[in-house]
């Protein structure tokens, strides 16, 4: 459903993505792992329309994406859950969730209501704290809220930028453990960007390793997880959780 071919992106003079090619098939979880500064957030930002490529192409459902046009890309069904979650601290959990659907509100109120109920079924913890301000949630709860809010936009493709960032290992397990179920239930595909290589490989179907703006390894996530060279190079201290 999503194909990137030879995508180049600059931040000013800085050449950040150097010919990235990758593919996401319907309903699949694809992970892009790499160190801090590799270009992971830039990659997601480019797909979401925050940055525009200078070269290469991005096809979504066989058509070129309107590069750099965030609103239009959201309309097409691509939703970014940014790094560090960015939920609204002073708004209640309920309002944070409903904001995720604000583009759809007028058009299909009934559907929004149904999605709201389905999202809460998937995240029962949130159900118990609907009136609490977002800022008072724990890190893991905030991450779940950010993902849940993304789902309220009814995406076909969900882009998750480092959901494990700053979470305790057990909470990482809990959050990552939900992603497969979430893709099934909401019929969405996902790109999961992570520095936590092991957790990401355990969760995803396909995996790409991004190093300084280039894809250096690509394969089935399970195969990369079992590959000794990959383990040695990428499953260091950060991955051993
Ligand atoms: N908006 C921006 N403007 C200028 N430079 C940026 C911007 N965003 C990221 N960079 C630079 O691009 C490189 C890749 O960053 P980023 O995509 O955030 O990597 P990652 O998410 O893998 O840590 C880094 O050198 C970073 O400093
Ligand atoms: Mg990043």
PDB file of C-alpha atoms and ligand atoms in Angstrom:
ATOM      1  CA  UNK A   1       0.000   0.000   0.000  1.00  0.00           C
ATOM      2  CA  UNK A   2       2.976   2.313   0.609  1.00  0.00           C
ATOM      3  CA  UNK A   3       6.102   2.292  -1.546  1.00  0.00           C
ATOM      4  CA  UNK A   4       9.130   4.563  -1.166  1.00  0.00           C
ATOM      5  CA  UNK A   5      11.661   4.562  -3.977  1.00  0.00           C
ATOM      6  CA  UNK A   6      15.025   6.237  -3.648  1.00  0.00           C
ATOM      7  CA  UNK A   7      13.753   9.005  -1.371  1.00  0.00           C
ATOM      8  CA  UNK A   8      16.153  11.851  -0.543  1.00  0.00           C
ATOM      9  CA  UNK A   9      15.391  14.498   2.081  1.00  0.00           C
ATOM     10  CA  UNK A  10      17.452  17.475   3.246  1.00  0.00           C
ATOM     11  CA  UNK A  11      17.162  19.638   6.329  1.00  0.00           C
ATOM     12  CA  UNK A  12      18.773  22.780   4.937  1.00  0.00           C
ATOM     13  CA  UNK A  13      22.155  21.604   3.710  1.00  0.00           C
ATOM     14  CA  UNK A  14      22.057  18.432   5.768  1.00  0.00           C
ATOM     15  CA  UNK A  15      21.439  15.380   3.590  1.00  0.00           C
ATOM     16  CA  UNK A  16      19.356  13.275   6.014  1.00  0.00           C
ATOM     17  CA  UNK A  17      17.675  10.566   3.897  1.00  0.00           C
ATOM     18  CA  UNK A  18      19.971   9.250   1.199  1.00  0.00           C
ATOM     19  CA  UNK A  19      17.937   7.195  -1.198  1.00  0.00           C
ATOM     20  CA  UNK A  20      15.556   5.283   1.079  1.00  0.00           C
ATOM     21  CA  UNK A  21      13.407   2.553  -0.495  1.00  0.00           C
ATOM     22  CA  UNK A  22      10.882   0.551   1.454  1.00  0.00           C
ATOM     23  CA  UNK A  23       7.476  -1.035   1.197  1.00  0.00           C
ATOM     24  CA  UNK A  24       4.513  -1.547   3.521  1.00  0.00           C
ATOM     25  CA  UNK A  25       1.835  -4.090   2.639  1.00  0.00           C
ATOM     26  CA  UNK A  26      -1.745  -3.884   3.801  1.00  0.00           C
ATOM     27  CA  UNK A  27      -2.276  -4.797   7.451  1.00  0.00           C
ATOM     28  CA  UNK A  28       1.427  -5.370   8.128  1.00  0.00           C
ATOM     29  CA  UNK A  29       3.700  -3.935  10.777  1.00  0.00           C
ATOM     30  CA  UNK A  30       6.963  -2.687   9.332  1.00  0.00           C
ATOM     31  CA  UNK A  31       9.664  -1.501  11.683  1.00  0.00           C
ATOM     32  CA  UNK A  32      12.485   0.902  10.902  1.00  0.00           C
ATOM     33  CA  UNK A  33      15.169   0.652  13.548  1.00  0.00           C
ATOM     34  CA  UNK A  34      18.253   2.768  13.910  1.00  0.00           C
ATOM     35  CA  UNK A  35      20.332   4.859  16.284  1.00  0.00           C
ATOM     36  CA  UNK A  36      19.583   8.373  17.419  1.00  0.00           C
ATOM     37  CA  UNK A  37      20.053  10.752  14.472  1.00  0.00           C
ATOM     38  CA  UNK A  38      19.775   8.050  11.782  1.00  0.00           C
ATOM     39  CA  UNK A  39      16.840   9.863  10.176  1.00  0.00           C
ATOM     40  CA  UNK A  40      13.896   7.834  11.516  1.00  0.00           C
ATOM     41  CA  UNK A  41      11.722  10.792  12.515  1.00  0.00           C
ATOM     42  CA  UNK A  42      12.580  12.539   9.261  1.00  0.00           C
ATOM     43  CA  UNK A  43      11.408   9.447   7.396  1.00  0.00           C
ATOM     44  CA  UNK A  44       8.044   9.396   9.192  1.00  0.00           C
ATOM     45  CA  UNK A  45       7.744  13.173   8.844  1.00  0.00           C
ATOM     46  CA  UNK A  46       8.305  12.852   5.106  1.00  0.00           C
ATOM     47  CA  UNK A  47       5.600  10.222   4.721  1.00  0.00           C
ATOM     48  CA  UNK A  48       3.254  12.355   6.849  1.00  0.00           C
ATOM     49  CA  UNK A  49       3.940  15.427   4.708  1.00  0.00           C
ATOM     50  CA  UNK A  50       5.912  17.507   7.204  1.00  0.00           C
ATOM     51  CA  UNK A  51       8.977  17.379   4.915  1.00  0.00           C
ATOM     52  CA  UNK A  52       9.129  17.021   1.146  1.00  0.00           C
ATOM     53  CA  UNK A  53      11.630  14.809  -0.682  1.00  0.00           C
ATOM     54  CA  UNK A  54      13.976  16.428  -3.203  1.00  0.00           C
ATOM     55  CA  UNK A  55      14.305  13.216  -5.162  1.00  0.00           C
ATOM     56  CA  UNK A  56      12.572   9.842  -5.420  1.00  0.00           C
ATOM     57  CA  UNK A  57       8.912   8.958  -5.070  1.00  0.00           C
ATOM     58  CA  UNK A  58       6.372   7.914  -2.464  1.00  0.00           C
ATOM     59  CA  UNK A  59       3.322   5.989  -3.662  1.00  0.00           C
ATOM     60  CA  UNK A  60       0.315   5.380  -1.427  1.00  0.00           C
ATOM     61  CA  UNK A  61      -2.301   3.032  -2.832  1.00  0.00           C
ATOM     62  CA  UNK A  62      -0.506   3.281  -6.206  1.00  0.00           C
ATOM     63  CA  UNK A  63      -0.686   7.080  -6.389  1.00  0.00           C
ATOM     64  CA  UNK A  64       2.015   9.659  -5.612  1.00  0.00           C
ATOM     65  CA  UNK A  65       1.509  11.295  -2.213  1.00  0.00           C
ATOM     66  CA  UNK A  66       0.929  15.066  -2.234  1.00  0.00           C
ATOM     67  CA  UNK A  67       4.391  15.770  -0.797  1.00  0.00           C
ATOM     68  CA  UNK A  68       4.568  18.280   1.983  1.00  0.00           C
ATOM     69  CA  UNK A  69       0.769  18.601   2.306  1.00  0.00           C
ATOM     70  CA  UNK A  70      -0.010  17.358   5.805  1.00  0.00           C
ATOM     71  CA  UNK A  71      -3.777  17.912   5.677  1.00  0.00           C
ATOM     72  CA  UNK A  72      -4.230  16.121   2.375  1.00  0.00           C
ATOM     73  CA  UNK A  73      -2.121  13.207   3.540  1.00  0.00           C
ATOM     74  CA  UNK A  74      -4.200  12.861   6.711  1.00  0.00           C
ATOM     75  CA  UNK A  75      -7.297  12.817   4.502  1.00  0.00           C
ATOM     76  CA  UNK A  76      -5.799   9.914   2.592  1.00  0.00           C
ATOM     77  CA  UNK A  77      -5.603   7.925   5.805  1.00  0.00           C
ATOM     78  CA  UNK A  78      -2.036   8.346   7.044  1.00  0.00           C
ATOM     79  CA  UNK A  79      -1.709   9.300  10.695  1.00  0.00           C
ATOM     80  CA  UNK A  80       1.484  10.171  12.587  1.00  0.00           C
ATOM     81  CA  UNK A  81       1.829   9.592  16.329  1.00  0.00           C
ATOM     82  CA  UNK A  82       4.862  11.780  16.954  1.00  0.00           C
ATOM     83  CA  UNK A  83       7.872  11.177  19.166  1.00  0.00           C
ATOM     84  CA  UNK A  84       7.282  12.114  22.850  1.00  0.00           C
ATOM     85  CA  UNK A  85       3.550  11.642  22.288  1.00  0.00           C
ATOM     86  CA  UNK A  86       2.470  15.313  22.397  1.00  0.00           C
ATOM     87  CA  UNK A  87      -0.855  14.806  24.065  1.00  0.00           C
ATOM     88  CA  UNK A  88      -2.652  17.833  25.518  1.00  0.00           C
ATOM     89  CA  UNK A  89      -1.780  17.998  29.214  1.00  0.00           C
ATOM     90  CA  UNK A  90      -4.696  20.139  30.330  1.00  0.00           C
ATOM     91  CA  UNK A  91      -7.368  18.349  28.291  1.00  0.00           C
ATOM     92  CA  UNK A  92      -9.102  15.296  29.691  1.00  0.00           C
ATOM     93  CA  UNK A  93      -8.389  11.852  28.323  1.00  0.00           C
ATOM     94  CA  UNK A  94     -11.840  11.942  26.716  1.00  0.00           C
ATOM     95  CA  UNK A  95     -11.175  15.238  24.916  1.00  0.00           C
ATOM     96  CA  UNK A  96      -7.722  14.109  23.826  1.00  0.00           C
ATOM     97  CA  UNK A  97      -9.344  11.061  22.248  1.00  0.00           C
ATOM     98  CA  UNK A  98     -12.136  12.977  20.548  1.00  0.00           C
ATOM     99  CA  UNK A  99      -9.622  15.432  19.107  1.00  0.00           C
ATOM    100  CA  UNK A 100      -8.190  12.543  17.121  1.00  0.00           C
ATOM    101  CA  UNK A 101     -11.439  12.387  15.174  1.00  0.00           C
ATOM    102  CA  UNK A 102     -12.043  16.118  14.807  1.00  0.00           C
ATOM    103  CA  UNK A 103     -11.819  16.020  11.013  1.00  0.00           C
ATOM    104  CA  UNK A 104     -14.593  13.457  10.876  1.00  0.00           C
ATOM    105  CA  UNK A 105     -16.890  14.824  13.547  1.00  0.00           C
ATOM    106  CA  UNK A 106     -19.460  16.541  11.381  1.00  0.00           C
ATOM    107  CA  UNK A 107     -19.522  13.920   8.709  1.00  0.00           C
ATOM    108  CA  UNK A 108     -20.172  10.807  10.744  1.00  0.00           C
ATOM    109  CA  UNK A 109     -20.906  11.364  14.405  1.00  0.00           C
ATOM    110  CA  UNK A 110     -22.292   7.865  14.867  1.00  0.00           C
ATOM    111  CA  UNK A 111     -19.172   6.263  13.481  1.00  0.00           C
ATOM    112  CA  UNK A 112     -16.955   8.406  15.684  1.00  0.00           C
ATOM    113  CA  UNK A 113     -18.965   7.253  18.674  1.00  0.00           C
ATOM    114  CA  UNK A 114     -18.526   3.616  17.684  1.00  0.00           C
ATOM    115  CA  UNK A 115     -14.795   4.064  17.171  1.00  0.00           C
ATOM    116  CA  UNK A 116     -14.521   5.790  20.534  1.00  0.00           C
ATOM    117  CA  UNK A 117     -16.098   2.742  22.156  1.00  0.00           C
ATOM    118  CA  UNK A 118     -13.889   0.316  20.230  1.00  0.00           C
ATOM    119  CA  UNK A 119     -10.756   2.231  21.124  1.00  0.00           C
ATOM    120  CA  UNK A 120     -11.706   2.118  24.797  1.00  0.00           C
ATOM    121  CA  UNK A 121     -12.297  -1.629  24.550  1.00  0.00           C
ATOM    122  CA  UNK A 122      -8.775  -1.983  23.241  1.00  0.00           C
ATOM    123  CA  UNK A 123      -7.371   0.277  25.981  1.00  0.00           C
ATOM    124  CA  UNK A 124      -9.522  -0.525  29.033  1.00  0.00           C
ATOM    125  CA  UNK A 125      -7.104   1.406  31.247  1.00  0.00           C
ATOM    126  CA  UNK A 126      -8.090   4.649  29.551  1.00  0.00           C
ATOM    127  CA  UNK A 127     -11.735   3.907  30.242  1.00  0.00           C
ATOM    128  CA  UNK A 128     -11.096   4.309  33.955  1.00  0.00           C
ATOM    129  CA  UNK A 129      -9.507   7.754  33.599  1.00  0.00           C
ATOM    130  CA  UNK A 130     -11.634   9.581  31.041  1.00  0.00           C
ATOM    131  CA  UNK A 131     -11.961  12.748  33.122  1.00  0.00           C
ATOM    132  CA  UNK A 132      -8.313  12.929  34.138  1.00  0.00           C
ATOM    133  CA  UNK A 133      -6.137  15.599  32.515  1.00  0.00           C
ATOM    134  CA  UNK A 134      -3.713  14.017  30.021  1.00  0.00           C
ATOM    135  CA  UNK A 135      -0.754  15.539  31.829  1.00  0.00           C
ATOM    136  CA  UNK A 136      -1.437  13.480  34.955  1.00  0.00           C
ATOM    137  CA  UNK A 137      -1.125  10.112  33.177  1.00  0.00           C
ATOM    138  CA  UNK A 138       1.988   7.960  33.497  1.00  0.00           C
ATOM    139  CA  UNK A 139       4.333   7.672  30.519  1.00  0.00           C
ATOM    140  CA  UNK A 140       2.855   4.363  29.434  1.00  0.00           C
ATOM    141  CA  UNK A 141      -0.698   5.637  29.777  1.00  0.00           C
ATOM    142  CA  UNK A 142       0.178   8.736  27.766  1.00  0.00           C
ATOM    143  CA  UNK A 143       1.649   6.564  25.039  1.00  0.00           C
ATOM    144  CA  UNK A 144      -1.506   4.479  24.918  1.00  0.00           C
ATOM    145  CA  UNK A 145      -3.582   7.645  24.767  1.00  0.00           C
ATOM    146  CA  UNK A 146      -1.472   8.966  21.884  1.00  0.00           C
ATOM    147  CA  UNK A 147      -1.932   5.714  19.948  1.00  0.00           C
ATOM    148  CA  UNK A 148      -5.631   5.587  20.783  1.00  0.00           C
ATOM    149  CA  UNK A 149      -6.024   9.160  19.589  1.00  0.00           C
ATOM    150  CA  UNK A 150      -4.288   8.223  16.336  1.00  0.00           C
ATOM    151  CA  UNK A 151      -6.767   5.385  15.843  1.00  0.00           C
ATOM    152  CA  UNK A 152      -9.675   7.805  16.222  1.00  0.00           C
ATOM    153  CA  UNK A 153      -8.616   9.289  12.865  1.00  0.00           C
ATOM    154  CA  UNK A 154      -9.395   5.891  11.272  1.00  0.00           C
ATOM    155  CA  UNK A 155      -6.005   5.606   9.584  1.00  0.00           C
ATOM    156  CA  UNK A 156      -5.127   3.068   6.921  1.00  0.00           C
ATOM    157  CA  UNK A 157      -1.509   3.561   7.865  1.00  0.00           C
ATOM    158  CA  UNK A 158      -0.393   4.483  11.362  1.00  0.00           C
ATOM    159  CA  UNK A 159       3.100   5.926  11.843  1.00  0.00           C
ATOM    160  CA  UNK A 160       4.470   5.424  15.363  1.00  0.00           C
ATOM    161  CA  UNK A 161       7.602   7.327  16.307  1.00  0.00           C
ATOM    162  CA  UNK A 162       9.438   5.574  19.162  1.00  0.00           C
ATOM    163  CA  UNK A 163       6.495   4.531  21.334  1.00  0.00           C
ATOM    164  CA  UNK A 164       8.887   2.853  23.792  1.00  0.00           C
ATOM    165  CA  UNK A 165      10.860   6.037  24.470  1.00  0.00           C
ATOM    166  CA  UNK A 166      11.247   6.674  28.182  1.00  0.00           C
ATOM    167  CA  UNK A 167       9.077   3.744  29.269  1.00  0.00           C
ATOM    168  CA  UNK A 168      10.068   1.064  31.773  1.00  0.00           C
ATOM    169  CA  UNK A 169      10.773  -2.370  30.208  1.00  0.00           C
ATOM    170  CA  UNK A 170       7.533  -3.913  31.464  1.00  0.00           C
ATOM    171  CA  UNK A 171       5.498  -1.035  30.100  1.00  0.00           C
ATOM    172  CA  UNK A 172       7.321  -1.318  26.767  1.00  0.00           C
ATOM    173  CA  UNK A 173       6.169  -4.939  26.634  1.00  0.00           C
ATOM    174  CA  UNK A 174       2.611  -3.931  27.406  1.00  0.00           C
ATOM    175  CA  UNK A 175       2.485  -1.202  24.745  1.00  0.00           C
ATOM    176  CA  UNK A 176       4.256  -3.235  22.055  1.00  0.00           C
ATOM    177  CA  UNK A 177       2.151  -6.266  22.856  1.00  0.00           C
ATOM    178  CA  UNK A 178      -0.981  -4.380  21.822  1.00  0.00           C
ATOM    179  CA  UNK A 179       0.195  -3.294  18.405  1.00  0.00           C
ATOM    180  CA  UNK A 180      -0.529  -6.514  16.514  1.00  0.00           C
ATOM    181  CA  UNK A 181      -4.013  -6.760  17.951  1.00  0.00           C
ATOM    182  CA  UNK A 182      -4.610  -3.115  17.179  1.00  0.00           C
ATOM    183  CA  UNK A 183      -3.640  -3.525  13.504  1.00  0.00           C
ATOM    184  CA  UNK A 184      -5.984  -6.505  13.196  1.00  0.00           C
ATOM    185  CA  UNK A 185      -8.937  -4.859  14.877  1.00  0.00           C
ATOM    186  CA  UNK A 186      -8.646  -1.516  13.159  1.00  0.00           C
ATOM    187  CA  UNK A 187      -7.473  -2.923   9.839  1.00  0.00           C
ATOM    188  CA  UNK A 188      -4.526  -0.643   9.658  1.00  0.00           C
ATOM    189  CA  UNK A 189      -0.933  -1.080   8.587  1.00  0.00           C
ATOM    190  CA  UNK A 190       1.865   0.418  10.665  1.00  0.00           C
ATOM    191  CA  UNK A 191       5.369   1.763  10.455  1.00  0.00           C
ATOM    192  CA  UNK A 192       6.981   1.441  13.848  1.00  0.00           C
ATOM    193  CA  UNK A 193      10.158   3.457  14.289  1.00  0.00           C
ATOM    194  CA  UNK A 194      12.343   2.373  17.212  1.00  0.00           C
ATOM    195  CA  UNK A 195      15.729   2.514  18.855  1.00  0.00           C
ATOM    196  CA  UNK A 196      14.628  -0.405  20.988  1.00  0.00           C
ATOM    197  CA  UNK A 197      15.618  -2.919  18.335  1.00  0.00           C
ATOM    198  CA  UNK A 198      14.680  -6.114  20.105  1.00  0.00           C
ATOM    199  CA  UNK A 199      11.191  -4.983  21.105  1.00  0.00           C
ATOM    200  CA  UNK A 200      10.578  -3.701  17.578  1.00  0.00           C
ATOM    201  CA  UNK A 201      11.769  -6.898  15.872  1.00  0.00           C
ATOM    202  CA  UNK A 202       9.620  -8.984  18.189  1.00  0.00           C
ATOM    203  CA  UNK A 203       6.566  -6.978  17.196  1.00  0.00           C
ATOM    204  CA  UNK A 204       6.975  -6.376  13.456  1.00  0.00           C
ATOM    205  CA  UNK A 205       6.527  -8.466  10.306  1.00  0.00           C
ATOM    206  CA  UNK A 206       9.168  -6.745   8.182  1.00  0.00           C
ATOM    207  CA  UNK A 207      12.191  -4.789   9.311  1.00  0.00           C
ATOM    208  CA  UNK A 208      14.601  -2.229   7.908  1.00  0.00           C
ATOM    209  CA  UNK A 209      17.759  -0.969   9.566  1.00  0.00           C
ATOM    210  CA  UNK A 210      18.472   2.710   8.900  1.00  0.00           C
ATOM    211  CA  UNK A 211      22.040   3.936   9.319  1.00  0.00           C
ATOM    212  CA  UNK A 212      22.894   7.575   8.714  1.00  0.00           C
ATOM    213  CA  UNK A 213      20.072   7.970   6.227  1.00  0.00           C
ATOM    214  CA  UNK A 214      20.508   4.712   4.298  1.00  0.00           C
ATOM    215  CA  UNK A 215      18.797   1.340   4.601  1.00  0.00           C
ATOM    216  CA  UNK A 216      21.584  -1.159   5.321  1.00  0.00           C
ATOM    217  CA  UNK A 217      19.599  -4.294   6.198  1.00  0.00           C
ATOM    218  CA  UNK A 218      16.122  -5.440   5.216  1.00  0.00           C
ATOM    219  CA  UNK A 219      14.286  -8.689   5.891  1.00  0.00           C
ATOM    220  CA  UNK A 220      11.614 -10.479   7.855  1.00  0.00           C
ATOM    221  CA  UNK A 221      11.712  -9.207  11.437  1.00  0.00           C
ATOM    222  CA  UNK A 222      11.923 -12.746  12.823  1.00  0.00           C
ATOM    223  CA  UNK A 223      14.901 -13.534  10.598  1.00  0.00           C
ATOM    224  CA  UNK A 224      16.755 -10.399  11.648  1.00  0.00           C
ATOM    225  CA  UNK A 225      16.083 -11.268  15.265  1.00  0.00           C
ATOM    226  CA  UNK A 226      17.654 -14.698  14.740  1.00  0.00           C
ATOM    227  CA  UNK A 227      20.586 -13.409  12.684  1.00  0.00           C
ATOM    228  CA  UNK A 228      23.777 -13.386  14.734  1.00  0.00           C
ATOM    229  CA  UNK A 229      25.396 -10.555  12.804  1.00  0.00           C
ATOM    230  CA  UNK A 230      22.338  -8.384  13.321  1.00  0.00           C
ATOM    231  CA  UNK A 231      22.233  -9.331  16.995  1.00  0.00           C
ATOM    232  CA  UNK A 232      25.871  -8.418  17.439  1.00  0.00           C
ATOM    233  CA  UNK A 233      25.586  -5.094  15.641  1.00  0.00           C
ATOM    234  CA  UNK A 234      22.180  -3.890  16.784  1.00  0.00           C
ATOM    235  CA  UNK A 235      21.012  -5.783  19.845  1.00  0.00           C
ATOM    236  CA  UNK A 236      23.434  -4.172  22.248  1.00  0.00           C
ATOM    237  CA  UNK A 237      22.553  -2.776  25.632  1.00  0.00           C
ATOM    238  CA  UNK A 238      19.510  -0.917  24.303  1.00  0.00           C
ATOM    239  CA  UNK A 239      18.092  -3.978  22.600  1.00  0.00           C
ATOM    240  CA  UNK A 240      18.615  -6.447  25.426  1.00  0.00           C
ATOM    241  CA  UNK A 241      15.349  -5.986  27.243  1.00  0.00           C
TER     242      UNK A 241
HETATM  243  N1  LIG B   1      13.678  19.955  11.491  1.00  0.00           N
HETATM  244  C1  LIG B   1      14.993  19.764  11.387  1.00  0.00           C
HETATM  245  N2  LIG B   1      15.814  20.749  10.968  1.00  0.00           N
HETATM  246  C2  LIG B   1      17.147  20.554  10.853  1.00  0.00           C
HETATM  247  N3  LIG B   1      17.774  19.391  11.124  1.00  0.00           N
HETATM  248  C3  LIG B   1      17.020  18.375  11.549  1.00  0.00           C
HETATM  249  C4  LIG B   1      15.589  18.494  11.710  1.00  0.00           C
HETATM  250  N4  LIG B   1      15.100  17.314  12.143  1.00  0.00           N
HETATM  251  C5  LIG B   1      16.151  16.488  12.247  1.00  0.00           C
HETATM  252  N5  LIG B   1      17.310  17.118  11.894  1.00  0.00           N
HETATM  253  C6  LIG B   1      18.648  16.497  11.830  1.00  0.00           C
HETATM  254  O1  LIG B   1      18.519  15.394  10.939  1.00  0.00           O
HETATM  255  C7  LIG B   1      19.209  14.258  11.418  1.00  0.00           C
HETATM  256  C8  LIG B   1      18.241  13.097  11.577  1.00  0.00           C
HETATM  257  O2  LIG B   1      17.327  13.401  12.611  1.00  0.00           O
HETATM  258  P1  LIG B   1      16.048  12.521  12.926  1.00  0.00           P
HETATM  259  O3  LIG B   1      15.298  12.278  11.678  1.00  0.00           O
HETATM  260  O4  LIG B   1      15.333  13.193  14.036  1.00  0.00           O
HETATM  261  O5  LIG B   1      16.710  11.167  13.405  1.00  0.00           O
HETATM  262  P2  LIG B   1      16.162  10.044  14.432  1.00  0.00           P
HETATM  263  O6  LIG B   1      14.706  10.196  14.528  1.00  0.00           O
HETATM  264  O7  LIG B   1      16.591   8.756  13.812  1.00  0.00           O
HETATM  265  O8  LIG B   1      16.858  10.299  15.728  1.00  0.00           O
HETATM  266  C9  LIG B   1      19.878  14.687  12.712  1.00  0.00           C
HETATM  267  O9  LIG B   1      21.196  15.068  12.406  1.00  0.00           O
HETATM  268  C10 LIG B   1      19.059  15.874  13.152  1.00  0.00           C
HETATM  269  O10 LIG B   1      19.832  16.770  13.908  1.00  0.00           O
HETATM  270 MG1  LIG B   2      13.477  10.476  16.131  1.00  0.00          MG
END
